[in-house]
Amino acid sequence: MSVGLNTRYIAHRFLKEHVQPGAFCIDATAGRGRDTLLLCQLAGETGKVLAFDIQIDAVVSTRKLLEENSVPTKSYVFLESHTNMDLYAEPQTVDAIVFNFGWLPGGDHTFHTETQTSLDAIQKGLNLLKPGGIMSLSLYYGKETGFAETDAILKYLETVDHQEYTVVTSSFTNRPNCPPIAVCIFRDIITPREENYI
Ligand SMILES: C[S@@+](CC[C@H](N)C(=O)[O-])C[C@H]1O[C@@H](n2cnc3c(N)ncnc32)[C@H](O)[C@@H]1O
């Protein structure tokens, strides 16, 4: 087994491949800020990154991490639910959105992402992506969250319009204990496929 091949590795490789300097990015679940930091490093001094979390502990951690790393990016960390991210960005203007579901590492496990709010935020996020934009989702099965949230998200993703978005799901097929799942979504640039047939 390759050392380091985990869900975060897949998500970060995906972001590194696609996020360019100057990008407008959203971290929908800031947590300890590791994904926000990567987005800032990729977007650079001409980019902009918004990060959301509902826990002050996460907001403080993320701001501290960005300060410690002296990121030059315009970055804003909001104590705010990701279901309101559409108040901060116009439709089809965002280059990359990251979701890392579950609870705050090293934090209070009674606060975690919830099925309905996660579904609402993913839908809003898909609408905010510009053509050519990407979304990364890291999904977990866990003691506190159970199976409902991840199963509902995977079911919803099957219904996303295939003419506008490409959804790729990676699972660790031979790992035990319901391993995490990495989902990579592209908002396609090409004209809707049906028009190509006319
Ligand atoms: C697994 S952690 C994120 C890890 C983070 N990306 C990192 O790099 O450290 C999930 C986070 O989602 C946050 N969260 C839960 N519900 C949320 C919501 N409705 N809006 C925004 N963040 C939420 C939790 O407070 C928690 O900090």
GROMACS .gro file of N, CA and C in nm, residues 35-136:
model
  306
   35ASP      N    1  -0.702   2.272   0.472
   35ASP     CA    2  -0.749   2.287   0.333
   35ASP      C    3  -0.751   2.435   0.294
   36THR      N    4  -0.788   2.521   0.388
   36THR     CA    5  -0.788   2.665   0.359
   36THR      C    6  -0.646   2.710   0.325
   37LEU      N    7  -0.549   2.662   0.402
   37LEU     CA    8  -0.409   2.699   0.378
   37LEU      C    9  -0.366   2.655   0.238
   38LEU      N   10  -0.399   2.533   0.201
   38LEU     CA   11  -0.360   2.487   0.067
   38LEU      C   12  -0.424   2.574  -0.041
   39LEU      N   13  -0.552   2.605  -0.024
   39LEU     CA   14  -0.620   2.690  -0.124
   39LEU      C   15  -0.550   2.825  -0.136
   40CYS      N   16  -0.511   2.882  -0.022
   40CYS     CA   17  -0.442   3.012  -0.024
   40CYS      C   18  -0.307   3.000  -0.094
   41GLN      N   19  -0.235   2.893  -0.064
   41GLN     CA   20  -0.103   2.876  -0.127
   41GLN      C   21  -0.117   2.861  -0.278
   42LEU      N   22  -0.222   2.793  -0.322
   42LEU     CA   23  -0.242   2.773  -0.467
   42LEU      C   24  -0.295   2.899  -0.534
   43ALA      N   25  -0.385   2.970  -0.468
   43ALA     CA   26  -0.446   3.090  -0.528
   43ALA      C   27  -0.349   3.208  -0.528
   44GLY      N   28  -0.256   3.208  -0.433
   44GLY     CA   29  -0.149   3.308  -0.433
   44GLY      C   30  -0.197   3.449  -0.401
   45GLU      N   31  -0.109   3.547  -0.426
   45GLU     CA   32  -0.139   3.683  -0.382
   45GLU      C   33  -0.249   3.749  -0.464
   46THR      N   34  -0.276   3.696  -0.582
   46THR     CA   35  -0.382   3.756  -0.663
   46THR      C   36  -0.516   3.683  -0.644
   47GLY      N   37  -0.514   3.579  -0.563
   47GLY     CA   38  -0.636   3.501  -0.543
   47GLY      C   39  -0.717   3.547  -0.423
   48LYS      N   40  -0.831   3.481  -0.404
   48LYS     CA   41  -0.917   3.512  -0.290
   48LYS      C   42  -0.975   3.381  -0.234
   49VAL      N   43  -0.973   3.366  -0.103
   49VAL     CA   44  -1.025   3.244  -0.041
   49VAL      C   45  -1.122   3.280   0.072
   50LEU      N   46  -1.240   3.221   0.068
   50LEU     CA   47  -1.338   3.235   0.177
   50LEU      C   48  -1.346   3.101   0.249
   51ALA      N   49  -1.349   3.105   0.382
   51ALA     CA   50  -1.361   2.981   0.459
   51ALA      C   51  -1.475   2.997   0.559
   52PHE      N   52  -1.551   2.887   0.579
   52PHE     CA   53  -1.667   2.889   0.667
   52PHE      C   54  -1.657   2.778   0.771
   53ASP      N   55  -1.697   2.809   0.893
   53ASP     CA   56  -1.714   2.704   0.994
   53ASP      C   57  -1.812   2.757   1.099
   54ILE      N   58  -1.884   2.664   1.162
   54ILE     CA   59  -1.983   2.706   1.262
   54ILE      C   60  -1.925   2.708   1.403
   55GLN      N   61  -1.797   2.668   1.417
   55GLN     CA   62  -1.737   2.665   1.551
   55GLN      C   63  -1.628   2.771   1.562
   56ILE      N   64  -1.632   2.849   1.669
   56ILE     CA   65  -1.532   2.954   1.688
   56ILE      C   66  -1.392   2.894   1.701
   57ASP      N   67  -1.384   2.777   1.763
   57ASP     CA   68  -1.256   2.706   1.776
   57ASP      C   69  -1.193   2.686   1.637
   58ALA      N   70  -1.273   2.647   1.541
   58ALA     CA   71  -1.223   2.624   1.405
   58ALA      C   72  -1.183   2.755   1.338
   59VAL      N   73  -1.263   2.857   1.356
   59VAL     CA   74  -1.233   2.987   1.294
   59VAL      C   75  -1.101   3.042   1.348
   60VAL      N   76  -1.084   3.032   1.480
   60VAL     CA   77  -0.960   3.081   1.543
   60VAL      C   78  -0.840   3.000   1.492
   61SER      N   79  -0.853   2.867   1.489
   61SER     CA   80  -0.744   2.780   1.442
   61SER      C   81  -0.706   2.814   1.299
   62THR      N   82  -0.806   2.832   1.215
   62THR     CA   83  -0.778   2.856   1.072
   62THR      C   84  -0.710   2.992   1.054
   63ARG      N   85  -0.762   3.094   1.122
   63ARG     CA   86  -0.697   3.227   1.110
   63ARG      C   87  -0.552   3.220   1.158
   64LYS      N   88  -0.530   3.147   1.268
   64LYS     CA   89  -0.394   3.136   1.325
   64LYS      C   90  -0.301   3.066   1.224
   65LEU      N   91  -0.351   2.959   1.164
   65LEU     CA   92  -0.267   2.885   1.068
   65LEU      C   93  -0.229   2.973   0.948
   66LEU      N   94  -0.324   3.052   0.902
   66LEU     CA   95  -0.296   3.140   0.787
   66LEU      C   96  -0.194   3.247   0.827
   67GLU      N   97  -0.209   3.300   0.948
   67GLU     CA   98  -0.113   3.401   0.996
   67GLU      C   99   0.026   3.342   1.010
   68GLU      N  100   0.034   3.224   1.071
   68GLU     CA  101   0.165   3.160   1.093
   68GLU      C  102   0.235   3.134   0.960
   69ASN      N  103   0.157   3.111   0.857
   69ASN     CA  104   0.217   3.080   0.727
   69ASN      C  105   0.227   3.203   0.637
   70SER      N  106   0.192   3.319   0.691
   70SER     CA  107   0.204   3.447   0.619
   70SER      C  108   0.149   3.438   0.477
   71VAL      N  109   0.027   3.383   0.463
   71VAL     CA  110  -0.026   3.370   0.327
   71VAL      C  111  -0.059   3.509   0.272
   72PRO      N  112  -0.022   3.535   0.148
   72PRO     CA  113  -0.045   3.667   0.091
   72PRO      C  114  -0.185   3.682   0.029
   73THR      N  115  -0.258   3.571   0.025
   73THR     CA  116  -0.389   3.569  -0.039
   73THR      C  117  -0.490   3.652   0.041
   74LYS      N  118  -0.583   3.717  -0.029
   74LYS     CA  119  -0.697   3.779   0.041
   74LYS      C  120  -0.780   3.664   0.097
   75SER      N  121  -0.781   3.649   0.230
   75SER     CA  122  -0.856   3.536   0.287
   75SER      C  123  -0.947   3.585   0.399
   76TYR      N  124  -1.064   3.525   0.404
   76TYR     CA  125  -1.167   3.565   0.501
   76TYR      C  126  -1.222   3.439   0.563
   77VAL      N  127  -1.216   3.429   0.697
   77VAL     CA  128  -1.266   3.310   0.766
   77VAL      C  129  -1.391   3.352   0.844
   78PHE      N  130  -1.504   3.296   0.806
   78PHE     CA  131  -1.632   3.339   0.863
   78PHE      C  132  -1.686   3.237   0.963
   79LEU      N  133  -1.739   3.287   1.076
   79LEU     CA  134  -1.816   3.202   1.168
   79LEU      C  135  -1.957   3.198   1.110
   80GLU      N  136  -1.981   3.103   1.026
   80GLU     CA  137  -2.101   3.104   0.942
   80GLU      C  138  -2.123   2.964   0.885
   81SER      N  139  -2.247   2.925   0.871
   81SER     CA  140  -2.275   2.794   0.808
   81SER      C  141  -2.248   2.800   0.658
   82HIS      N  142  -2.199   2.689   0.607
   82HIS     CA  143  -2.176   2.684   0.462
   82HIS      C  144  -2.307   2.692   0.383
   83THR      N  145  -2.420   2.674   0.449
   83THR     CA  146  -2.546   2.688   0.375
   83THR      C  147  -2.570   2.833   0.333
   84ASN      N  148  -2.492   2.925   0.389
   84ASN     CA  149  -2.506   3.066   0.350
   84ASN      C  150  -2.395   3.112   0.256
   85MET      N  151  -2.319   3.020   0.202
   85MET     CA  152  -2.206   3.062   0.118
   85MET      C  153  -2.252   3.140  -0.005
   86ASP      N  154  -2.377   3.117  -0.046
   86ASP     CA  155  -2.426   3.189  -0.164
   86ASP      C  156  -2.450   3.338  -0.136
   87LEU      N  157  -2.441   3.378  -0.008
   87LEU     CA  158  -2.450   3.522   0.024
   87LEU      C  159  -2.317   3.592   0.001
   88TYR      N  160  -2.211   3.514  -0.021
   88TYR     CA  161  -2.076   3.569  -0.030
   88TYR      C  162  -2.015   3.556  -0.169
   89ALA      N  163  -2.084   3.490  -0.260
   89ALA     CA  164  -2.029   3.470  -0.395
   89ALA      C  165  -2.144   3.464  -0.495
   90GLU      N  166  -2.118   3.515  -0.614
   90GLU     CA  167  -2.219   3.512  -0.721
   90GLU      C  168  -2.217   3.376  -0.790
   91PRO      N  169  -2.331   3.337  -0.849
   91PRO     CA  170  -2.333   3.212  -0.925
   91PRO      C  171  -2.225   3.212  -1.034
   92GLN      N  172  -2.166   3.097  -1.056
   92GLN     CA  173  -2.067   3.075  -1.163
   92GLN      C  174  -1.945   3.167  -1.155
   93THR      N  175  -1.900   3.194  -1.033
   93THR     CA  176  -1.780   3.279  -1.018
   93THR      C  177  -1.666   3.209  -0.944
   94VAL      N  178  -1.692   3.089  -0.890
   94VAL     CA  179  -1.593   3.028  -0.800
   94VAL      C  180  -1.515   2.918  -0.874
   95ASP      N  181  -1.383   2.917  -0.851
   95ASP     CA  182  -1.297   2.820  -0.920
   95ASP      C  183  -1.291   2.685  -0.847
   96ALA      N  184  -1.295   2.688  -0.714
   96ALA     CA  185  -1.280   2.562  -0.640
   96ALA      C  186  -1.349   2.571  -0.505
   97ILE      N  187  -1.419   2.463  -0.469
   97ILE     CA  188  -1.486   2.454  -0.338
   97ILE      C  189  -1.447   2.321  -0.273
   98VAL      N  190  -1.412   2.329  -0.145
   98VAL     CA  191  -1.371   2.208  -0.071
   98VAL      C  192  -1.467   2.182   0.043
   99PHE      N  193  -1.512   2.058   0.054
   99PHE     CA  194  -1.589   2.013   0.170
   99PHE      C  195  -1.513   1.897   0.234
  100ASN      N  196  -1.496   1.904   0.365
  100ASN     CA  197  -1.436   1.795   0.439
  100ASN      C  198  -1.532   1.770   0.556
  101PHE      N  199  -1.619   1.670   0.539
  101PHE     CA  200  -1.732   1.654   0.630
  101PHE      C  201  -1.688   1.592   0.763
  102GLY      N  202  -1.780   1.592   0.859
  102GLY     CA  203  -1.752   1.530   0.988
  102GLY      C  204  -1.733   1.634   1.096
  103TRP      N  205  -1.644   1.605   1.190
  103TRP     CA  206  -1.626   1.693   1.306
  103TRP      C  207  -1.486   1.752   1.307
  104LEU      N  208  -1.471   1.853   1.394
  104LEU     CA  209  -1.344   1.924   1.406
  104LEU      C  210  -1.240   1.832   1.469
  105PRO      N  211  -1.128   1.808   1.398
  105PRO     CA  212  -1.025   1.722   1.459
  105PRO      C  213  -0.977   1.782   1.591
  106GLY      N  214  -0.977   1.701   1.695
  106GLY     CA  215  -0.935   1.748   1.827
  106GLY      C  216  -1.037   1.840   1.892
  107GLY      N  217  -1.156   1.845   1.840
  107GLY     CA  218  -1.258   1.936   1.892
  107GLY      C  219  -1.376   1.861   1.952
  108ASP      N  220  -1.486   1.933   1.964
  108ASP     CA  221  -1.608   1.879   2.024
  108ASP      C  222  -1.683   1.796   1.918
  109HIS      N  223  -1.691   1.665   1.940
  109HIS     CA  224  -1.752   1.577   1.839
  109HIS      C  225  -1.904   1.590   1.833
  110THR      N  226  -1.963   1.666   1.927
  110THR     CA  227  -2.109   1.681   1.920
  110THR      C  228  -2.147   1.779   1.808
  111PHE      N  229  -2.051   1.860   1.762
  111PHE     CA  230  -2.076   1.947   1.646
  111PHE      C  231  -2.016   1.879   1.523
  112HIS      N  232  -2.099   1.849   1.429
  112HIS     CA  233  -2.047   1.791   1.305
  112HIS      C  234  -2.141   1.828   1.192
  113THR      N  235  -2.097   1.801   1.071
  113THR     CA  236  -2.184   1.831   0.957
  113THR      C  237  -2.309   1.743   0.964
  114GLU      N  238  -2.418   1.793   0.908
  114GLU     CA  239  -2.548   1.724   0.917
  114GLU      C  240  -2.602   1.702   0.776
  115THR      N  241  -2.679   1.595   0.760
  115THR     CA  242  -2.724   1.555   0.626
  115THR      C  243  -2.788   1.670   0.548
  116GLN      N  244  -2.891   1.733   0.606
  116GLN     CA  245  -2.967   1.830   0.526
  116GLN      C  246  -2.886   1.955   0.493
  117THR      N  247  -2.812   2.005   0.593
  117THR     CA  248  -2.732   2.125   0.566
  117THR      C  249  -2.620   2.094   0.467
  118SER      N  250  -2.564   1.974   0.476
  118SER     CA  251  -2.458   1.937   0.382
  118SER      C  252  -2.514   1.930   0.239
  119LEU      N  253  -2.631   1.868   0.224
  119LEU     CA  254  -2.691   1.860   0.091
  119LEU      C  255  -2.723   1.999   0.036
  120ASP      N  256  -2.779   2.086   0.121
  120ASP     CA  257  -2.811   2.223   0.077
  120ASP      C  258  -2.685   2.294   0.031
  121ALA      N  259  -2.577   2.280   0.110
  121ALA     CA  260  -2.454   2.352   0.078
  121ALA      C  261  -2.389   2.298  -0.049
  122ILE      N  262  -2.393   2.167  -0.069
  122ILE     CA  263  -2.335   2.111  -0.193
  122ILE      C  264  -2.411   2.166  -0.314
  123GLN      N  265  -2.544   2.167  -0.303
  123GLN     CA  266  -2.624   2.219  -0.415
  123GLN      C  267  -2.590   2.364  -0.444
  124LYS      N  268  -2.580   2.445  -0.339
  124LYS     CA  269  -2.545   2.586  -0.358
  124LYS      C  270  -2.405   2.598  -0.417
  125GLY      N  271  -2.314   2.516  -0.366
  125GLY     CA  272  -2.176   2.520  -0.416
  125GLY      C  273  -2.168   2.486  -0.563
  126LEU      N  274  -2.244   2.387  -0.607
  126LEU     CA  275  -2.242   2.350  -0.750
  126LEU      C  276  -2.286   2.468  -0.835
  127ASN      N  277  -2.383   2.542  -0.786
  127ASN     CA  278  -2.433   2.658  -0.858
  127ASN      C  279  -2.330   2.772  -0.863
  128LEU      N  280  -2.248   2.781  -0.759
  128LEU     CA  281  -2.147   2.888  -0.753
  128LEU      C  282  -2.027   2.861  -0.843
  129LEU      N  283  -2.002   2.732  -0.875
  129LEU     CA  284  -1.884   2.700  -0.955
  129LEU      C  285  -1.894   2.759  -1.094
  130LYS      N  286  -1.784   2.813  -1.142
  130LYS     CA  287  -1.782   2.859  -1.281
  130LYS      C  288  -1.757   2.739  -1.372
  131PRO      N  289  -1.792   2.747  -1.499
  131PRO     CA  290  -1.756   2.638  -1.590
  131PRO      C  291  -1.604   2.619  -1.584
  132GLY      N  292  -1.559   2.496  -1.568
  132GLY     CA  293  -1.417   2.469  -1.548
  132GLY      C  294  -1.380   2.464  -1.401
  133GLY      N  295  -1.475   2.499  -1.314
  133GLY     CA  296  -1.448   2.495  -1.170
  133GLY      C  297  -1.460   2.354  -1.115
  134ILE      N  298  -1.406   2.337  -0.994
  134ILE     CA  299  -1.405   2.203  -0.934
  134ILE      C  300  -1.456   2.206  -0.790
  135MET      N  301  -1.502   2.089  -0.746
  135MET     CA  302  -1.542   2.073  -0.605
  135MET      C  303  -1.482   1.941  -0.554
  136SER      N  304  -1.427   1.946  -0.434
  136SER     CA  305  -1.372   1.826  -0.370
  136SER      C  306  -1.454   1.796  -0.244
   0.00000   0.00000   0.00000
